C-alpha positions as MATLAB code, in Angstrom:
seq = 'XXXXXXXXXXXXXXXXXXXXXXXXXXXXXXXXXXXXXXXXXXXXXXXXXXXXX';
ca = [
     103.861  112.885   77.152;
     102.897  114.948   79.708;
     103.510  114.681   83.792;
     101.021  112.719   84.997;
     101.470  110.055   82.545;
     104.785  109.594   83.401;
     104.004  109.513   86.954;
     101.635  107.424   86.725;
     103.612  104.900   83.985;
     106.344  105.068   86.905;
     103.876  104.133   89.993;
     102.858  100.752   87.995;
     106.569  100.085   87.062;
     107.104  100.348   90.889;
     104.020   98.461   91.815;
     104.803   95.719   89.735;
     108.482   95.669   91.000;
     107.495   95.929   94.970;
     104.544   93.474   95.081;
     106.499   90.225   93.764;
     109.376   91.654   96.184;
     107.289   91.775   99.258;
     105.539   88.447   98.777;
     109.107   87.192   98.348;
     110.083   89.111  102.032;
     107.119   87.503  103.390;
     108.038   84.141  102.581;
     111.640   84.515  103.200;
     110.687   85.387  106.580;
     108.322   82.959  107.238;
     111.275   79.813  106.267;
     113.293   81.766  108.447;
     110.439   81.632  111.556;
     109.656   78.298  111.138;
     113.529   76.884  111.101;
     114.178   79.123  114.399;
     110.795   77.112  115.902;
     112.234   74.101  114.786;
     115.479   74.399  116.197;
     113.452   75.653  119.679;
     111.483   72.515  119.490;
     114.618   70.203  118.857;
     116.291   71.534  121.864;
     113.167   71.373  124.176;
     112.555   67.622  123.127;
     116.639   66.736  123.716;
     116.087   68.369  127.002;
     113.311   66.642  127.838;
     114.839   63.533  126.842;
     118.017   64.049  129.623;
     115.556   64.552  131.801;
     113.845   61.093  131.692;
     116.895   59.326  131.736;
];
């Protein structure tokens, strides 16, 4: 085996570690968002709430 097949073998071992692994990061991080709105929204509605009272 020469160089560039083992450079290129270890590019697709690496490409088909890092795209699963970013997906996963970009979903990760998108639970993550949508908890920290929900926890916003929570608090903004009990707020509202002691207001009307």
């Amino acid at each position: 085996m020469d160089w560039g097949t083992i450079l290129y073998q270890f590019i697709a071992l690496i490409t088909l570690i890092a795209i699963p692994a970013v997906v996963i990061y970009f979903i990760r991080q998108s639970i993550k968002r949508n908890k920290q709105l929900q926890r916003i929204e929570d608090k903004l509605n009990s707020l509202k709430k002691e207001n009307n009272t």
